[in-house]
Short mmCIF file of C-alpha atoms and ligand atoms in Angstrom, two decimals:
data_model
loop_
_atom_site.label_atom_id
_atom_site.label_comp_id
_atom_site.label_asym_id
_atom_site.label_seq_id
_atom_site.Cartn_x
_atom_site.Cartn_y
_atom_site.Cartn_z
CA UNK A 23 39.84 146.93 64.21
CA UNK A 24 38.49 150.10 62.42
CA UNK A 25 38.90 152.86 64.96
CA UNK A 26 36.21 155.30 63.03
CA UNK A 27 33.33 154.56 66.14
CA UNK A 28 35.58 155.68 68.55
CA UNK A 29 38.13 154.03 70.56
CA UNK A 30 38.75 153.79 74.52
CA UNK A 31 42.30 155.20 74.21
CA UNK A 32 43.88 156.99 71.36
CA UNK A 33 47.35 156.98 71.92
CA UNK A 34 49.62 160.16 70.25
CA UNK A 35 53.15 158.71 69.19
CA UNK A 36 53.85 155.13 68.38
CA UNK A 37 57.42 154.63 69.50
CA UNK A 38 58.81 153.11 72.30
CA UNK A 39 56.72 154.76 75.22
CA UNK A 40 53.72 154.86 72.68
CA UNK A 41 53.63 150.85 72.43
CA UNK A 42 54.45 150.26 75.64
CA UNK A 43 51.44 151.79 76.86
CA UNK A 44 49.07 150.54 74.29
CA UNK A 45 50.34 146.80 74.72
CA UNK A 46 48.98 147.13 78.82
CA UNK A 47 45.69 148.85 76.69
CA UNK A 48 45.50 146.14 74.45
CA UNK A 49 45.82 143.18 76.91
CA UNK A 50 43.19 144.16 78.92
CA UNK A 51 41.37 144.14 75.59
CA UNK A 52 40.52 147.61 75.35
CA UNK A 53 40.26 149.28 71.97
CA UNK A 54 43.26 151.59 70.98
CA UNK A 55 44.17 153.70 68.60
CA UNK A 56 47.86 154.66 68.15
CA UNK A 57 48.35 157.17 65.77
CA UNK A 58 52.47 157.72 64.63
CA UNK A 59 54.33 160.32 62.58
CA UNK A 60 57.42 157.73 62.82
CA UNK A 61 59.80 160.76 63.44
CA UNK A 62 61.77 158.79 66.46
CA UNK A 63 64.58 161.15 68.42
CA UNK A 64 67.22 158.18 67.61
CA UNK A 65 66.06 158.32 64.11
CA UNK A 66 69.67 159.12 63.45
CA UNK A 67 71.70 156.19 65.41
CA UNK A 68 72.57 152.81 63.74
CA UNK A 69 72.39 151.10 66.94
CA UNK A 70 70.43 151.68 70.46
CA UNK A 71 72.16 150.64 73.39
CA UNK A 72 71.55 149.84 76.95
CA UNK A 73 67.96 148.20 75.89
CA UNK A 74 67.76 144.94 77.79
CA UNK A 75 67.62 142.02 75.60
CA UNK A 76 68.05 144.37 72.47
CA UNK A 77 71.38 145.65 73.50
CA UNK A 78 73.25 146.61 69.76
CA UNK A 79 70.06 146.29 67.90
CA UNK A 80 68.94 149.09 65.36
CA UNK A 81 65.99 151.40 67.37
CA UNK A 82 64.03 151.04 63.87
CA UNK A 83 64.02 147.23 64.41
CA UNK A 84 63.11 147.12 68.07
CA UNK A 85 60.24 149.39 67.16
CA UNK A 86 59.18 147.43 64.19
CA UNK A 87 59.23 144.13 66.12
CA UNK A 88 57.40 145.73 69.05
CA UNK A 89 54.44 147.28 66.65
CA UNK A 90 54.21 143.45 64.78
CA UNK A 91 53.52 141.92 68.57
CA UNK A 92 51.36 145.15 69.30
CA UNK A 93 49.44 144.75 66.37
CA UNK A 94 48.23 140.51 66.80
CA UNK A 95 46.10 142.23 69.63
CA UNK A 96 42.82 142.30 67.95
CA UNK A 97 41.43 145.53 69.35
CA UNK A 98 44.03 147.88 67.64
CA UNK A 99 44.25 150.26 65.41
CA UNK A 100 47.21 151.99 63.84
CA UNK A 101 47.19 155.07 61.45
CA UNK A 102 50.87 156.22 60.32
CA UNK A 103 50.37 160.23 60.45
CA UNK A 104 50.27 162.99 62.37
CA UNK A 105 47.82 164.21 64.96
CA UNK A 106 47.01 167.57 64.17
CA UNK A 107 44.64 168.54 66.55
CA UNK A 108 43.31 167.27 69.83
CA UNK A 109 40.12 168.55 72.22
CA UNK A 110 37.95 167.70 74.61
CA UNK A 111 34.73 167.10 73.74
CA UNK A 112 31.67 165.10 75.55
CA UNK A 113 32.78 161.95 77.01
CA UNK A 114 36.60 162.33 75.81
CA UNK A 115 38.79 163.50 73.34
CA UNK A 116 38.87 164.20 69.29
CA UNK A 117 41.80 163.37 67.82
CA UNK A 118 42.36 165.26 64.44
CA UNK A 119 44.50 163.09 61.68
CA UNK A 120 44.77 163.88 58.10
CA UNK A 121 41.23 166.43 58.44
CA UNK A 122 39.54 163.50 59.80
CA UNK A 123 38.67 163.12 63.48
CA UNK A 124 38.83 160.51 66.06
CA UNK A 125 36.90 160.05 69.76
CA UNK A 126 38.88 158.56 72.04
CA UNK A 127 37.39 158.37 75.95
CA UNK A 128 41.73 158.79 77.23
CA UNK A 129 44.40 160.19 75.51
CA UNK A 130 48.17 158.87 76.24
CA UNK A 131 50.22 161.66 75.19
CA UNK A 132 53.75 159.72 73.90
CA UNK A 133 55.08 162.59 71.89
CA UNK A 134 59.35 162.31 72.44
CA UNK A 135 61.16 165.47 72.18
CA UNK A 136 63.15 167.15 69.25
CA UNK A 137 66.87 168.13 69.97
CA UNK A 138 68.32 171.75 69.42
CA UNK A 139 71.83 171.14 68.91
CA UNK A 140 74.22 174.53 68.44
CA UNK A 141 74.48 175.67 64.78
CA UNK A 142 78.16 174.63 64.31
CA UNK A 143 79.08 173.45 60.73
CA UNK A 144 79.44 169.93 60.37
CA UNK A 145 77.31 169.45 63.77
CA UNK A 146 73.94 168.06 62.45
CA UNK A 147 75.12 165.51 60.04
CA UNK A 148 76.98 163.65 62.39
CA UNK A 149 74.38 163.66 64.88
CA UNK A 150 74.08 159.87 65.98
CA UNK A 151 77.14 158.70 64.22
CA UNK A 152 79.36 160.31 66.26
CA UNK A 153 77.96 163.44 68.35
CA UNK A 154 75.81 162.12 70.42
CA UNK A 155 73.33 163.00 73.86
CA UNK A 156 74.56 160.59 76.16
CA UNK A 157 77.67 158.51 77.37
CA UNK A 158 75.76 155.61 79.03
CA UNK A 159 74.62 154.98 75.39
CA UNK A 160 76.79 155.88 72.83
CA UNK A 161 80.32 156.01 75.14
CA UNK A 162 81.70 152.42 75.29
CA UNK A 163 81.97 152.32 71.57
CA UNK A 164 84.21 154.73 71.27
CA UNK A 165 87.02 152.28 72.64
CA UNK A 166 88.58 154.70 75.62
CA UNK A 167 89.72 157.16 72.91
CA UNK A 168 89.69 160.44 73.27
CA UNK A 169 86.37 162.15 73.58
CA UNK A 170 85.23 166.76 73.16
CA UNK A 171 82.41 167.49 75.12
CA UNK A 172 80.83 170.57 73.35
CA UNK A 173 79.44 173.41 75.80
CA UNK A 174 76.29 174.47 75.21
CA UNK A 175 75.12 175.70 78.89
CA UNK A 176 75.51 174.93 82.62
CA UNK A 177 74.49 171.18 82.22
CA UNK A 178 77.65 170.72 80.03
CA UNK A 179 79.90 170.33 83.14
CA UNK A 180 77.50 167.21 85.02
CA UNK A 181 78.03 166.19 81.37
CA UNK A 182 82.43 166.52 80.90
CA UNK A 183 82.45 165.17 84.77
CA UNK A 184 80.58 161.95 83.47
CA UNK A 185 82.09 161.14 80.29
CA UNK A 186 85.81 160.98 81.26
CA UNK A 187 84.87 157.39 82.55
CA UNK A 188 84.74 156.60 78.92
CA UNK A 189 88.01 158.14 77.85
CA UNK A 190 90.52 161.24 78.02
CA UNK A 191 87.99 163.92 78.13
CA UNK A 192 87.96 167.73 77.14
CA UNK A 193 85.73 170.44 77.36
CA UNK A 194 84.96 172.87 74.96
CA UNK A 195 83.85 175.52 76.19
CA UNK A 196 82.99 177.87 73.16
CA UNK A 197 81.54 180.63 74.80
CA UNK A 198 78.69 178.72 76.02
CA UNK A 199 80.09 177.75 79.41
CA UNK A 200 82.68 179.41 81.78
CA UNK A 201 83.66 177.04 85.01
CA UNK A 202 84.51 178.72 88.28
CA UNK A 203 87.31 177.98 90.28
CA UNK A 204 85.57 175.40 92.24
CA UNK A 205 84.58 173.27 89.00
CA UNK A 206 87.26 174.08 87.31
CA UNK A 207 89.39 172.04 90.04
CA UNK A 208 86.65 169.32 89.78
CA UNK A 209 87.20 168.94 86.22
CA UNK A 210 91.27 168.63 86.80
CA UNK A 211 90.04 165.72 89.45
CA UNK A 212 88.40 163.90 86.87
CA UNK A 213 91.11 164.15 84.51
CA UNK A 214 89.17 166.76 82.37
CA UNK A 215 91.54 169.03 80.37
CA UNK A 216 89.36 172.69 79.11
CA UNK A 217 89.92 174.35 76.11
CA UNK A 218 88.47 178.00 75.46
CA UNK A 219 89.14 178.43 71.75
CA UNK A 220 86.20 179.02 69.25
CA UNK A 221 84.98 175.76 68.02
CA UNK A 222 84.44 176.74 64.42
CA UNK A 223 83.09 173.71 62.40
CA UNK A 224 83.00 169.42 62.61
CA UNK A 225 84.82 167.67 60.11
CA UNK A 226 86.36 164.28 59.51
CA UNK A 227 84.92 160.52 59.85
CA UNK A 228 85.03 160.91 63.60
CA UNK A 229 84.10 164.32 65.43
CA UNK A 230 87.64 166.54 64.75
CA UNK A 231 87.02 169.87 65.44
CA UNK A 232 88.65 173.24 64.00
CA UNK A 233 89.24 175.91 66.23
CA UNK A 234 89.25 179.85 65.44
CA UNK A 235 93.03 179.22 65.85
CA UNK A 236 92.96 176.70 62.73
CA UNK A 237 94.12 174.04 65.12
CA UNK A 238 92.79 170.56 64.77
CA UNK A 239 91.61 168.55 67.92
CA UNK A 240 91.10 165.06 66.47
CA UNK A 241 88.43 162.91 68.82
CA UNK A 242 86.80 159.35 68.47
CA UNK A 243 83.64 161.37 69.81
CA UNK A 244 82.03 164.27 70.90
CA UNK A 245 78.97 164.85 73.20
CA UNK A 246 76.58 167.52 73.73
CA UNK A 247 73.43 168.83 75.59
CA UNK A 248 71.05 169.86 73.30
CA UNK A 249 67.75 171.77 74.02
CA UNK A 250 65.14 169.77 73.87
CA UNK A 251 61.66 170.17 73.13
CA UNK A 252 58.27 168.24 73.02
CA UNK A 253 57.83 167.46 69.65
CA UNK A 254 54.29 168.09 69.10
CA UNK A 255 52.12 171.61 70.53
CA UNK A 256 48.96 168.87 71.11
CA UNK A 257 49.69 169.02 74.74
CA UNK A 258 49.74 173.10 75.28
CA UNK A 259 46.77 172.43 73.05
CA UNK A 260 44.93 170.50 75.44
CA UNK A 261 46.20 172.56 78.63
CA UNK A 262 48.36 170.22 80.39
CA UNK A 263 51.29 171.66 82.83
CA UNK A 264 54.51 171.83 81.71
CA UNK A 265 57.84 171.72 83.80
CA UNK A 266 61.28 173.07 83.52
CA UNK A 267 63.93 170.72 83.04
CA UNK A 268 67.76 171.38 82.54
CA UNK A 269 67.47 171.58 78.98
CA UNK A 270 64.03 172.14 78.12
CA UNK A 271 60.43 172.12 79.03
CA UNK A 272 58.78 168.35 79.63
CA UNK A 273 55.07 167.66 80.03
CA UNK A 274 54.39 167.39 83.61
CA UNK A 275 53.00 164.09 85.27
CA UNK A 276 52.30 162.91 88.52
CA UNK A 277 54.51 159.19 89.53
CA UNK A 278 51.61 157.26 87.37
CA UNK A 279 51.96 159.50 84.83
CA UNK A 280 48.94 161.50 84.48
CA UNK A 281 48.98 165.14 83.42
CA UNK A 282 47.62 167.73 85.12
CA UNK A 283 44.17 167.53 82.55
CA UNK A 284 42.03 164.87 83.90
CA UNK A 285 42.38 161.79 81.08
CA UNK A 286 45.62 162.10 79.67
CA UNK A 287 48.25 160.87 80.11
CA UNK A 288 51.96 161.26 78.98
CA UNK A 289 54.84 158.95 79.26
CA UNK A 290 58.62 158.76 77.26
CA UNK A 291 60.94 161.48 76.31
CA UNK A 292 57.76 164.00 76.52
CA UNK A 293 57.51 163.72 79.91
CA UNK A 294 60.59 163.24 82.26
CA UNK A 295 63.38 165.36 82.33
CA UNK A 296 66.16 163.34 80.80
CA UNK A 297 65.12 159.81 78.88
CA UNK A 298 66.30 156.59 77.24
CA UNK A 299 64.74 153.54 75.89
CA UNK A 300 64.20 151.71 79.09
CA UNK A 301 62.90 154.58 80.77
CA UNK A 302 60.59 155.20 78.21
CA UNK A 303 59.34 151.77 77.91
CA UNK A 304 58.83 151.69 82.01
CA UNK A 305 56.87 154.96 81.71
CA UNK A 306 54.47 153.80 78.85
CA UNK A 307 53.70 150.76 80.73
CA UNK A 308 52.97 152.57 83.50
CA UNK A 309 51.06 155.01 81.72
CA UNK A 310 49.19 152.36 80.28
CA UNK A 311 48.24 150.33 83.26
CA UNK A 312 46.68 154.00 84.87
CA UNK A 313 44.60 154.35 82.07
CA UNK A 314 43.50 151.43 82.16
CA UNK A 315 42.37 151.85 85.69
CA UNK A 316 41.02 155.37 84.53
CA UNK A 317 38.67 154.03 82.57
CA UNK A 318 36.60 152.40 85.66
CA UNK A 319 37.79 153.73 88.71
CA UNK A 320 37.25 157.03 89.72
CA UNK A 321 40.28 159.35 90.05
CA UNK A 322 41.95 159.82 93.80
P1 FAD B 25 60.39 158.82 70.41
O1 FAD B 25 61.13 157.56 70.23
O2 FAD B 25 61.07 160.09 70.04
O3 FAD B 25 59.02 158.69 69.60
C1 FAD B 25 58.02 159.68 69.61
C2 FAD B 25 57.07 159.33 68.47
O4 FAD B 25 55.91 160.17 68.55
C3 FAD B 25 57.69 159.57 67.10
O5 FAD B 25 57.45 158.46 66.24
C4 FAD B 25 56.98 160.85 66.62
O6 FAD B 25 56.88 160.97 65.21
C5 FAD B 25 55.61 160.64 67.25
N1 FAD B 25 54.80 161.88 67.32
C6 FAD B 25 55.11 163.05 67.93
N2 FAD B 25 54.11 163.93 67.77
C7 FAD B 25 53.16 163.30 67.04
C8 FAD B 25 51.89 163.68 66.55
N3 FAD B 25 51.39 164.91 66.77
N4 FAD B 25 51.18 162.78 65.84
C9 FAD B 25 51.66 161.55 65.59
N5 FAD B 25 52.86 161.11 66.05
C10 FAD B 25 53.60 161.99 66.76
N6 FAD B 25 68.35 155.82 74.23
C11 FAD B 25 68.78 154.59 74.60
O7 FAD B 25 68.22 154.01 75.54
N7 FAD B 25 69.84 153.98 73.96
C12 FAD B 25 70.50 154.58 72.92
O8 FAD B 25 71.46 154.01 72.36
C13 FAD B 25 70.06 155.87 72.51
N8 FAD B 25 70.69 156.50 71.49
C14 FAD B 25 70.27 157.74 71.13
C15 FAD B 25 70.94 158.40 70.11
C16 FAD B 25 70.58 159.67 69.73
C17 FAD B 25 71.32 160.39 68.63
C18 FAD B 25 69.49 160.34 70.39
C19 FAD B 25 69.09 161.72 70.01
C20 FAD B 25 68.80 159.68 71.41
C21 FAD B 25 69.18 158.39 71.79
N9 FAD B 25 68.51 157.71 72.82
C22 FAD B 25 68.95 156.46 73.19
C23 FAD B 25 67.32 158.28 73.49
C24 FAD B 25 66.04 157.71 72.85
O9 FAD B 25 66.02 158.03 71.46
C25 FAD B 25 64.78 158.25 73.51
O10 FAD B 25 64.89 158.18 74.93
C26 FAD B 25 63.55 157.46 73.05
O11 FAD B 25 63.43 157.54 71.65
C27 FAD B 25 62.28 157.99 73.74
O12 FAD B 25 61.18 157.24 73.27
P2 FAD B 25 59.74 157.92 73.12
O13 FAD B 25 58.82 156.83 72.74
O14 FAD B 25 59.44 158.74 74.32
O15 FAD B 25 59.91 159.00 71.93
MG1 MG B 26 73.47 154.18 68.94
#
């Protein structure tokens, strides 16, 4: 389908809340345009876990195979880029890609959020392989050894408390992060031992990390909050509400995941406080099935 007549839904972000929504879009045989800079948060991870049925599988793959089956739905459209620019205009939307507008009468708004991680040497580059956001994903592969969980704010103890189910934990605290006396004892519940020393850089095949001391702490893994943000400005642009999450700012949506302007929509990463695969795949179906509805029922 050529998408340059206008579309009933352009959809911003082709990943795994992206194509989620447009597959309820595309079903009901309404025309969609997804439009997808490819830049996925797990760009960086050989395997996604915790995806049911896909459990192991590369995040590249399970994309790829879900934009194939997207895709044999005649009334789609797909244009790898980025979406500069988005507006209201009459009846809709323009979606700017490449200098070169598009109308659609909905937006979806599928965006996924960029991580800030602390600018520690050796940090970035192991992002993935074997720092990583989140235990319930990354933490059974690291085989019960021992495992740093790297300050960065008042999140990082919900964070040290949860991962010592996946091995002898330790908290660095780096100056980001000082327990009181009351954590502090519910870290020595969990097992969680604390160490205060200046985490200098990242080295080795697994996370080791040098202290100011010159001391090595040798781990099978190390976890981290980072700040997150949405990953594209298009929906301050348009004037939807943000709201505050624990480490960053997420578009705001009410439970069937409209925003706060009336015909868009957000869903994934971009719009809940804390995400995954799954969760992003619920919210884009959900997302999808409301704008479907959107586009004949009036709003309640
Ligand atoms: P994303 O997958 O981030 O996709 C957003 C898409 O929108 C991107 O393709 C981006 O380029 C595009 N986009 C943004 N702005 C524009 C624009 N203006 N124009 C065009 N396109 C745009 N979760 C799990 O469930 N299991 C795991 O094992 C797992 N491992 C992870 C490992 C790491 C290192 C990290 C950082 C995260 C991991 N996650 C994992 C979380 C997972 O990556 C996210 O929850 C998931 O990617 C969210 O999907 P999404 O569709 O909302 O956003
Ligand atoms: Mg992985």
């Amino acid at each position: 389908m050529t998408a340059a007549a206008g579309v009933d839904v352009v959809v911003i972000g082709g990943s795994y809340a992206g194509i989620a929504a447009s597959l309820q879009l595309a079903r009901a045989r309404r025309r969609v345009l997804v439009v997808d800079a490819g830049i996925r948060r797990n760009r960086f991870a050989a395997a996604s876990h915790g995806v049911l049925g896909y459990d192991g599988r590369p995040p590249a793959a399970i994309v790829a195979d879900a934009r194939a089956q997207l895709l044999a739905y005649p009334t789609v459209a797909w244009i790898d880029g980025m979406a500069s620019e988005a507006r209201q205009v009459a009846d809709g939307f323009a979606v700017t890609v490449d200098g070169v507008a598009y109308h659609g009468k909905r937006i979806v708004l599928a965006l996924g959020v960029s991580d800030e991680l602390p600018a520690i040497p050796g940090l970035q580059e192991r992002w993935g392989v074997c720092v990583f956001p989140c235990p319930s994903s990354h933490g059974c592969e690291l085989n019960q050894g021992p495992i740093g969980v790297l300050a960065t704010g008042s999140m990082s103890i919900h964070q040290a408390l949860l991962v010592a189910d996946w091995g002898p934990t330790t908290l660095l605290t780096n100056g980001a992060f000082e327990p009181d006396e009351a954590q502090v004892s519910q870290l020595a519940s969990r097992g969680v031992a604390i160490e205060r020393g200046r985490v200098l850089r990242v080295a080795g095949q697994t996370a080791d990390i040098e202290l100011g001391d010159g001391s090595i702490l040798a781990f099978a893994g190390l976890f981290t909050v980072p700040t997150t943000r949405v990953s594209s400005p298009i929906a301050a642009q348009l004037g939807c509400a943000f709201d505050e999450g624990p480490s960053g700012s997420f578009i705001g949506t009410d439970p069937v995941k409209a925003t706060s302007v009336a015909g868009v929509f957000a869903c994934g990463d971009a719009a809940r406080a804390a995400g995954s695969v799954s969760l992003a795949i619920g919210d884009g179906a959900m997302a999808g099935a409301a704008t479907h509805r959107s586009l004949f029922m009036p709003p309640v």
